[in-house]
Coordinates of C-alpha atoms in Angstrom, one line a residue:
Chain A
M89 CA -28.3 31.5 -2.5
Q90 CA -30.7 32.1 0.3
I91 CA -32.4 35.3 1.3
G92 CA -31.9 36.4 4.9
R93 CA -32.2 39.3 7.3
V94 CA -29.1 40.4 9.2
A95 CA -30.1 40.0 12.9
G96 CA -27.0 40.6 14.8
T97 CA -23.3 40.0 15.3
V98 CA -21.0 37.3 16.8
V99 CA -18.0 38.4 18.7
A100 CA -15.1 35.8 18.7
T101 CA -11.7 37.0 19.8
A102 CA -10.0 33.6 19.6
K103 CA -10.1 32.5 15.9
E104 CA -8.2 31.2 13.0
P105 CA -5.6 34.0 12.3
S106 CA -6.7 34.3 8.6
L107 CA -10.1 35.4 9.9
D108 CA -8.8 38.4 11.9
G109 CA -10.8 41.5 11.1
R110 CA -13.6 39.6 9.5
K111 CA -17.1 40.4 10.7
F112 CA -19.4 37.5 11.6
L113 CA -23.0 38.4 11.1
V114 CA -26.1 36.3 12.2
V115 CA -28.4 36.0 9.3
R116 CA -32.0 34.7 9.8
I117 CA -33.2 32.9 6.7
L118 CA -36.4 34.3 5.2
D119 CA -39.1 32.6 3.0
L120 CA -40.4 34.3 -0.1
D121 CA -43.0 36.3 1.9
A122 CA -40.0 37.8 3.9
K123 CA -41.0 35.8 7.0
E124 CA -38.4 34.2 9.1
T125 CA -38.2 30.4 8.7
G126 CA -36.5 29.8 12.0
A127 CA -33.2 28.8 10.4
Y128 CA -30.1 30.9 10.7
V129 CA -26.5 31.0 9.5
V130 CA -23.4 32.9 10.7
A131 CA -21.8 34.5 7.6
V132 CA -18.8 36.7 6.9
D133 CA -19.8 40.0 5.5
A134 CA -18.3 40.9 2.1
V135 CA -20.5 43.9 1.1
G136 CA -20.8 46.1 4.2
A137 CA -24.2 44.8 5.3
G138 CA -25.7 46.2 8.5
V139 CA -28.1 44.8 11.1
G140 CA -31.6 44.9 9.7
E141 CA -30.7 44.6 6.1
V142 CA -31.9 41.9 3.8
V143 CA -29.1 40.0 2.0
L144 CA -28.2 37.1 -0.1
V145 CA -25.9 34.4 1.5
A146 CA -23.8 32.1 -0.6
S147 CA -22.7 28.8 1.1
G148 CA -19.9 26.3 0.7
S149 CA -16.8 26.9 -1.4
S150 CA -18.6 29.5 -3.3
G151 CA -18.7 31.5 -0.1
R152 CA -15.0 31.9 -0.4
L153 CA -14.8 33.7 -3.7
T154 CA -14.8 37.2 -2.3
E155 CA -12.0 39.5 -1.2
A156 CA -13.2 39.1 2.4
T157 CA -13.2 35.3 2.4
R158 CA -10.7 34.0 -0.1
D159 CA -8.7 31.0 1.3
R160 CA -10.3 31.5 4.7
P161 CA -12.2 28.8 6.7
S162 CA -15.6 30.4 6.2
D163 CA -18.5 28.4 4.7
A164 CA -21.0 31.3 4.3
V165 CA -20.7 34.8 2.9
I166 CA -23.0 37.8 2.4
M167 CA -22.3 38.7 -1.2
A168 CA -25.3 41.0 -2.0
I169 CA -27.7 43.4 -0.3
V170 CA -31.2 42.9 -1.5
D171 CA -33.2 46.0 -2.8
S172 CA -36.4 44.0 -3.6
W173 CA -37.8 40.8 -5.1
D174 CA -40.9 40.0 -7.0
I175 CA -42.8 36.7 -7.4
D176 CA -45.1 36.1 -10.3
G177 CA -45.2 39.8 -11.1
T178 CA -45.9 41.0 -7.6
T179 CA -43.3 42.8 -5.4
K180 CA -43.0 40.7 -2.3
W181 CA -40.5 42.9 -0.4
R182 CA -38.8 46.2 -1.0
K183 CA -36.0 47.8 1.0
H184 CA -37.9 50.8 2.6
D185 CA -41.1 48.8 3.2
G186 CA -39.2 46.7 5.7
Chain B
M2 CA -21.1 28.8 10.1
Q3 CA -23.1 27.3 12.9
I4 CA -22.9 28.1 16.6
G5 CA -22.4 25.1 18.8
R6 CA -21.3 24.0 22.3
V7 CA -18.4 21.6 22.6
A8 CA -19.9 18.7 24.4
G9 CA -17.2 16.0 24.4
T10 CA -14.5 14.2 22.5
V11 CA -14.3 11.2 20.2
V12 CA -11.4 8.8 20.6
A13 CA -10.4 7.0 17.3
T14 CA -7.1 5.2 17.3
A15 CA -7.4 3.8 13.8
K16 CA -7.7 6.6 11.4
E17 CA -6.4 8.1 8.2
P18 CA -2.7 8.8 8.9
S19 CA -3.0 12.5 7.9
L20 CA -5.4 12.9 10.9
D21 CA -2.9 11.7 13.5
G22 CA -2.7 14.1 16.4
R23 CA -6.0 15.8 15.4
K24 CA -8.6 16.3 18.2
F25 CA -12.2 15.3 17.3
L26 CA -14.7 17.2 19.3
V27 CA -18.4 16.6 19.5
V28 CA -20.2 19.9 19.0
R29 CA -24.0 20.3 19.8
I30 CA -25.6 22.8 17.5
L31 CA -27.3 25.7 19.3
D32 CA -30.2 28.0 18.2
L33 CA -29.9 31.8 18.6
D34 CA -31.2 31.5 22.2
A35 CA -28.2 29.2 23.0
K36 CA -30.5 26.2 23.3
E37 CA -29.4 22.9 21.9
T38 CA -31.2 22.0 18.6
G39 CA -30.6 18.2 18.9
A40 CA -28.2 18.2 16.0
Y41 CA -24.5 17.6 16.4
V42 CA -21.3 17.5 14.3
V43 CA -17.9 16.0 15.0
A44 CA -15.3 18.6 14.2
V45 CA -11.6 18.9 14.2
D46 CA -10.4 21.6 16.6
A47 CA -8.2 24.4 15.1
V48 CA -8.3 26.9 17.9
G49 CA -7.8 25.1 21.2
A50 CA -11.4 24.9 22.2
G51 CA -12.3 23.0 25.3
V52 CA -15.4 21.1 26.5
G53 CA -18.1 23.5 27.5
E54 CA -17.0 26.4 25.2
V55 CA -19.3 27.8 22.6
V56 CA -17.7 27.9 19.1
L57 CA -18.2 28.5 15.4
V58 CA -18.0 25.4 13.1
A59 CA -17.3 25.7 9.4
S60 CA -18.3 22.8 7.2
G61 CA -17.3 21.4 3.8
S62 CA -14.2 22.3 2.0
S63 CA -14.0 25.6 3.9
G64 CA -13.4 23.4 7.0
R65 CA -10.0 22.5 5.6
L66 CA -8.5 25.9 5.3
T67 CA -6.8 25.9 8.7
E68 CA -3.4 24.6 9.7
A69 CA -5.0 21.7 11.6
T70 CA -7.1 20.5 8.7
R71 CA -5.4 21.5 5.4
D72 CA -5.5 18.6 2.9
R73 CA -7.0 16.3 5.5
P74 CA -10.2 14.3 5.2
S75 CA -12.2 16.4 7.6
D76 CA -15.5 18.0 6.7
A77 CA -15.9 20.2 9.8
V78 CA -13.6 22.5 11.8
I79 CA -13.9 24.7 14.9
M80 CA -12.4 27.9 13.6
A81 CA -13.5 30.4 16.3
I82 CA -14.4 30.5 20.0
V83 CA -17.4 32.7 20.6
D84 CA -17.3 35.4 23.3
S85 CA -20.9 36.6 22.8
W86 CA -23.6 37.3 20.3
D87 CA -26.5 39.8 20.1
I88 CA -29.7 39.7 18.2
D89 CA -31.7 42.9 17.4
G90 CA -29.6 44.9 19.9
T91 CA -29.9 42.4 22.8
T92 CA -27.1 40.2 24.0
K93 CA -28.3 36.6 23.7
W94 CA -25.3 34.8 25.1
R95 CA -22.1 35.9 26.7
K96 CA -19.1 33.7 27.7
H97 CA -19.2 33.9 31.5
D98 CA -23.0 33.8 31.7
G99 CA -23.0 30.2 30.5
Chain C
M136 CA -18.1 14.3 10.5
Q137 CA -21.0 12.1 11.5
I138 CA -20.8 9.0 13.8
G139 CA -22.3 5.9 12.2
R140 CA -22.3 2.1 12.5
V141 CA -21.3 0.0 9.6
A142 CA -24.4 -2.0 8.8
G143 CA -23.5 -3.8 5.5
T144 CA -22.1 -3.7 2.1
V145 CA -23.2 -2.7 -1.4
V146 CA -22.1 -4.8 -4.4
A147 CA -21.8 -2.9 -7.6
T148 CA -20.0 -4.5 -10.5
A149 CA -20.7 -1.8 -13.1
K150 CA -19.1 1.3 -11.8
E151 CA -16.8 4.2 -12.7
P152 CA -13.4 2.5 -13.5
S153 CA -11.6 4.7 -10.9
L154 CA -13.7 3.0 -8.2
D155 CA -12.6 -0.5 -9.1
G156 CA -11.6 -2.4 -5.9
R157 CA -13.2 0.2 -3.6
K158 CA -15.5 -1.2 -0.9
F159 CA -18.9 0.5 -0.5
L160 CA -20.2 0.2 3.0
V161 CA -23.6 1.1 4.3
V162 CA -23.3 3.3 7.4
R163 CA -26.3 4.0 9.6
I164 CA -26.0 7.4 11.3
L165 CA -26.1 7.4 15.1
D166 CA -27.1 10.0 17.6
L167 CA -24.9 10.9 20.6
D168 CA -26.6 8.1 22.6
A169 CA -25.4 5.6 19.9
K170 CA -29.0 5.1 18.7
E171 CA -29.7 4.9 15.0
T172 CA -31.3 8.1 13.6
G173 CA -32.8 6.4 10.6
A174 CA -30.5 8.1 8.2
Y175 CA -27.8 6.3 6.3
V176 CA -25.0 7.0 3.8
V177 CA -23.0 4.7 1.5
A178 CA -19.3 5.4 2.0
V179 CA -16.0 4.2 0.7
D180 CA -13.8 2.6 3.3
A181 CA -10.4 4.1 3.8
V182 CA -9.4 2.5 7.1
G183 CA -10.4 -1.2 6.9
A184 CA -13.7 -0.9 8.9
G185 CA -15.8 -4.0 9.3
V186 CA -19.5 -4.6 9.6
G187 CA -20.6 -3.7 13.2
E188 CA -17.9 -1.2 13.8
V189 CA -18.6 2.4 14.8
V190 CA -16.9 4.9 12.5
L191 CA -16.6 8.6 11.5
V192 CA -17.7 9.5 8.0
A193 CA -16.5 12.6 6.2
S194 CA -18.7 13.9 3.4
G195 CA -18.2 16.1 0.3
S196 CA -14.8 17.0 -1.2
S197 CA -13.2 16.2 2.1
G198 CA -14.2 12.7 1.6
R199 CA -11.7 12.4 -1.3
L200 CA -8.6 13.3 0.7
T201 CA -7.6 9.7 1.4
E202 CA -5.6 7.2 -0.6
A203 CA -8.7 5.2 -1.2
T204 CA -10.8 8.1 -2.6
R205 CA -8.4 10.7 -4.1
D206 CA -9.8 12.0 -7.4
R207 CA -12.6 9.5 -7.4
P208 CA -16.3 10.2 -7.7
S209 CA -17.1 9.4 -4.1
D210 CA -18.8 11.8 -1.8
A211 CA -18.4 10.0 1.6
V212 CA -15.5 8.2 3.2
I213 CA -14.9 6.3 6.4
M214 CA -11.8 8.0 7.7
A215 CA -11.7 6.7 11.4
I216 CA -12.8 3.8 13.5
V217 CA -14.3 5.1 16.8
D218 CA -13.0 3.6 20.1
S219 CA -15.3 5.7 22.4
W220 CA -16.9 9.1 22.9
D221 CA -17.9 11.0 26.0
I222 CA -20.4 13.8 26.5
D223 CA -20.2 16.2 29.5
G224 CA -17.7 13.9 31.2
T225 CA -19.7 10.6 30.7
T226 CA -18.7 7.9 28.3
K227 CA -21.6 7.4 26.0
W228 CA -20.2 4.6 24.0
R229 CA -17.2 2.3 24.1
K230 CA -16.0 -0.2 21.6
H231 CA -16.5 -3.5 23.5
D232 CA -19.7 -2.4 25.2
G233 CA -21.5 -2.4 21.8
Chain D
M185 CA -29.8 18.8 -9.8
Q186 CA -33.2 19.9 -8.7
I187 CA -36.2 20.7 -10.9
G188 CA -37.7 24.1 -10.2
R189 CA -39.9 26.8 -11.7
V190 CA -38.6 30.4 -12.1
A191 CA -40.9 32.4 -10.0
G192 CA -39.3 35.9 -10.0
T193 CA -36.2 38.0 -9.7
V194 CA -34.1 39.5 -6.9
V195 CA -32.8 43.1 -7.3
A196 CA -29.5 43.7 -5.5
T197 CA -27.5 46.8 -6.4
A198 CA -24.8 46.5 -3.8
K199 CA -23.0 43.2 -4.4
E200 CA -19.7 41.6 -4.9
P201 CA -18.2 43.3 -8.0
S202 CA -17.6 40.0 -9.8
L203 CA -21.4 39.5 -9.8
D204 CA -22.2 42.7 -11.7
G205 CA -24.6 42.1 -14.5
R206 CA -25.6 38.7 -13.2
K207 CA -29.3 38.0 -13.0
F208 CA -30.6 36.5 -9.7
L209 CA -33.7 34.4 -10.2
V210 CA -36.0 33.0 -7.5
V211 CA -36.6 29.3 -8.3
R212 CA -39.3 27.4 -6.5
I213 CA -38.4 23.7 -6.2
L214 CA -40.8 21.2 -7.7
D215 CA -41.6 17.6 -6.9
L216 CA -41.8 15.0 -9.7
D217 CA -45.5 15.8 -10.2
A218 CA -44.5 19.4 -11.0
K219 CA -46.0 20.7 -7.7
E220 CA -44.2 23.2 -5.6
T221 CA -42.5 21.7 -2.5
G222 CA -42.3 25.0 -0.6
A223 CA -38.5 25.2 -0.9
Y224 CA -36.8 27.8 -3.0
V225 CA -33.3 28.8 -4.1
V226 CA -31.9 32.0 -5.6
A227 CA -29.8 31.1 -8.6
V228 CA -27.7 32.9 -11.2
D229 CA -29.1 32.3 -14.7
A230 CA -26.6 30.8 -17.2
V231 CA -29.1 29.9 -20.0
G232 CA -31.4 32.8 -20.5
A233 CA -34.3 31.4 -18.5
G234 CA -37.4 33.5 -18.0
V235 CA -40.1 33.8 -15.3
G236 CA -42.5 30.8 -15.6
E237 CA -40.0 28.4 -17.2
V238 CA -39.1 25.1 -15.6
V239 CA -35.4 24.6 -15.1
L240 CA -32.6 22.5 -13.6
V241 CA -30.5 24.1 -10.8
A242 CA -27.0 22.8 -9.9
S243 CA -25.8 23.7 -6.5
G244 CA -22.4 24.0 -4.8
S245 CA -19.1 24.4 -6.6
S246 CA -20.7 22.7 -9.6
G247 CA -22.8 25.8 -9.9
R248 CA -19.7 27.8 -10.8
L249 CA -18.8 25.8 -13.9
T250 CA -20.6 28.1 -16.4
E251 CA -19.5 31.2 -18.2
A252 CA -21.9 33.2 -16.0
T253 CA -20.7 32.0 -12.7
R254 CA -17.0 31.0 -13.0
D255 CA -14.9 32.1 -10.0
R256 CA -17.9 34.1 -8.7
P257 CA -19.4 33.8 -5.2
S258 CA -22.6 32.0 -6.4
D259 CA -23.7 28.7 -5.0
A260 CA -26.6 27.9 -7.4
V261 CA -26.9 28.2 -11.2
I262 CA -29.7 27.5 -13.7
M263 CA -27.8 25.4 -16.2
A264 CA -30.7 23.9 -18.3
I265 CA -34.3 24.8 -19.3
V266 CA -36.5 21.7 -19.1
D267 CA -38.7 20.7 -22.0
S268 CA -40.3 17.7 -20.3
W269 CA -39.7 14.7 -18.0
D270 CA -41.2 11.3 -17.7
I271 CA -41.5 8.9 -14.8
D272 CA -42.0 5.2 -15.4
G273 CA -42.9 5.7 -19.0
T274 CA -45.4 8.5 -18.4
T275 CA -44.8 12.1 -19.2
K276 CA -45.2 14.0 -16.0
W277 CA -44.7 17.5 -17.3
R278 CA -44.2 19.1 -20.8
K279 CA -43.3 22.7 -21.6
H280 CA -46.5 23.9 -23.3
D281 CA -48.8 22.0 -20.9
G282 CA -47.7 24.2 -18.1
Chain E
M204 CA -23.5 8.2 -1.8
Q205 CA -27.2 7.5 -1.8
I206 CA -29.0 4.5 -3.2
G207 CA -31.7 5.3 -5.7
R208 CA -33.8 3.8 -8.5
V209 CA -33.7 5.4 -11.9
A210 CA -37.3 6.5 -12.5
G211 CA -37.2 8.5 -15.7
T212 CA -35.4 11.1 -17.8
V213 CA -35.4 14.8 -18.2
V214 CA -35.3 16.4 -21.6
A215 CA -33.6 19.8 -21.8
T216 CA -32.7 21.2 -25.2
A217 CA -31.4 24.6 -24.0
K218 CA -28.5 23.9 -21.6
E219 CA -25.0 24.9 -20.8
P220 CA -23.0 23.9 -23.9
S221 CA -20.6 21.7 -21.9
L222 CA -23.6 19.5 -21.0
D223 CA -24.5 18.7 -24.6
G224 CA -25.0 14.9 -25.1
R225 CA -25.3 14.3 -21.3
K226 CA -28.2 12.2 -20.1
F227 CA -30.2 13.6 -17.2
L228 CA -31.9 10.9 -15.2
V229 CA -34.5 11.2 -12.4
V230 CA -33.4 9.1 -9.5
R231 CA -35.8 8.4 -6.6
I232 CA -33.9 7.9 -3.4
L233 CA -34.4 4.6 -1.6
D234 CA -34.2 3.6 2.1
L235 CA -32.3 0.5 3.2
D236 CA -35.4 -1.6 2.6
A237 CA -35.4 -0.4 -1.0
K238 CA -38.6 1.7 -0.5
E239 CA -38.8 5.1 -2.0
T240 CA -38.3 7.9 0.5
G241 CA -40.1 10.6 -1.5
A242 CA -36.8 12.4 -2.2
Y243 CA -35.4 12.6 -5.7
V244 CA -32.4 14.0 -7.5
V245 CA -31.7 14.6 -11.2
A246 CA -28.2 13.1 -12.0
V247 CA -26.0 12.8 -15.0
D248 CA -25.4 9.2 -16.0
A249 CA -21.7 8.1 -16.1
V250 CA -22.2 4.3 -16.3
G251 CA -25.0 3.6 -18.8
A252 CA -27.8 3.1 -16.3
G253 CA -31.3 2.5 -17.5
V254 CA -34.8 3.2 -16.2
G255 CA -35.7 0.8 -13.4
E256 CA -32.1 0.1 -12.4
V257 CA -30.9 0.7 -8.8
V258 CA -27.8 2.9 -8.6
L259 CA -25.4 4.9 -6.4
V260 CA -25.5 8.7 -6.8
A261 CA -22.5 10.9 -5.7
S262 CA -23.3 14.5 -5.1
G263 CA -21.3 17.8 -5.0
S264 CA -17.9 18.3 -6.5
S265 CA -17.3 14.5 -6.2
G266 CA -20.1 14.1 -8.8
R267 CA -17.8 15.7 -11.4
L268 CA -14.9 13.2 -11.2
T269 CA -16.2 11.0 -14.1
E270 CA -15.5 11.3 -17.8
A271 CA -19.2 12.3 -18.3
T272 CA -19.2 15.1 -15.8
R273 CA -15.6 16.5 -15.5
D274 CA -15.6 20.4 -15.4
R275 CA -19.3 20.5 -16.1
P276 CA -22.0 22.2 -14.1
S277 CA -23.5 19.0 -12.7
D278 CA -23.9 18.4 -9.0
A279 CA -25.0 14.7 -9.1
V280 CA -23.7 11.7 -11.0
I281 CA -24.7 8.1 -11.2
M282 CA -21.3 6.4 -10.7
A283 CA -22.3 2.7 -10.1
I284 CA -25.1 0.3 -10.8
V285 CA -26.1 -1.7 -7.7
D286 CA -26.2 -5.5 -7.9
S287 CA -27.3 -6.0 -4.3
W288 CA -26.8 -4.9 -0.7
D289 CA -27.0 -6.6 2.6
I290 CA -27.7 -5.3 6.1
D291 CA -26.6 -7.2 9.2
G292 CA -26.0 -10.3 7.2
T293 CA -29.3 -10.3 5.4
T294 CA -29.6 -9.4 1.7
K295 CA -32.1 -6.5 1.5
W296 CA -32.2 -6.1 -2.2
R297 CA -30.8 -8.0 -5.2
K298 CA -31.0 -7.0 -8.9
H299 CA -33.4 -9.6 -10.3
D300 CA -35.6 -9.6 -7.3
G301 CA -36.6 -6.0 -8.1

């Protein structure tokens, strides 16, 4: 999985019918210091993530193993909202520190 | 998914029979400011996208979960036509702004 | 899919039995101006492509959905021979222009 | 697979229910001299790896073929703890050498 | 597939039980002039490849379609030993030329 910050949303009226009602979120990928890497992915939301939240994104066929994405043509899914992470014993990012 | 602009078409008469009638579109990948990144992908169209339109492309096995691509040797599919996207509360691109 | 030019062949006598009789072709990846990018992939041929021809390559599990590759340990397949492509209304490459 | 060092953990309370109880570890990818490359991946642990240990990470659908990850939306799994590796007859890294 | 040279082995005693007895080889990826690119992958051996041999590596789910890797959490497999390859009519590498 990759760590990313939900930066916005994509509106797409014309889409594969199986994707109706799915929410496409723009996720900016972060490095381990919580800085943006410049990369992004558009992912379907499976956990009710909102703009500004830090999340985990699973890609490929694994991204389809949620209720929101099963058997749908989506190659990336937000499957967790991150509370914090630590590296070598130090907390690198925590939810309300932003 | 990646955001891209449909830039053209690929003509290929000799192809795997299961791909007969499928339309191969050249999609230039865009960054979040709607600028071309230099990367491209050739994708099968599942939603009737035309040249110039901005679309979402799903890759890998997920790209096969549409009527147009099911069980076919295609690794990328256009599964949505983008109307707009916003980043941090600002609309970055909208359909008729080009 | 990616666009590439068939540059040569790989000979491999010792291989997974299910790959016996399969032809491994070296494909140099092209950009949209038909220039080599420096990247390459070794792909199984599913459409009778010859050295010098420009082709489409499908990767990953999608690369197995041809008669030549079904249930075989191959992660890339040539599934179409390209006649031409155009970008923004201009033909960028055509078969006999080379 | 890639070789990496377990650098820390990600805490994520809100997640896909099928991932409850799974441990998300941050793995820094190593080169063959055991130096960090700067890349990382968040992987589910299938073998009881601890922070500081050097491991193998399998990505994509292969990452789901463990008890810990089967049918779950995870695209990377730690499936082995590395004792050592050698390159061209020389041991490049061994567990207690760090 | 990618072309690589088997550079060494990884020893990993603690691993997913389904991988017991599997041999993890370090493969350095080669360019078409048989020079190392700096990239590597750890792959399961399905064809009895030895250190120093030049091989083809299949990645992703395709890497599981061998006796050695079926239904196992491995994302890369050596599925052929290369005898030679040629580019534009010239032999670029042959087994005993090294």
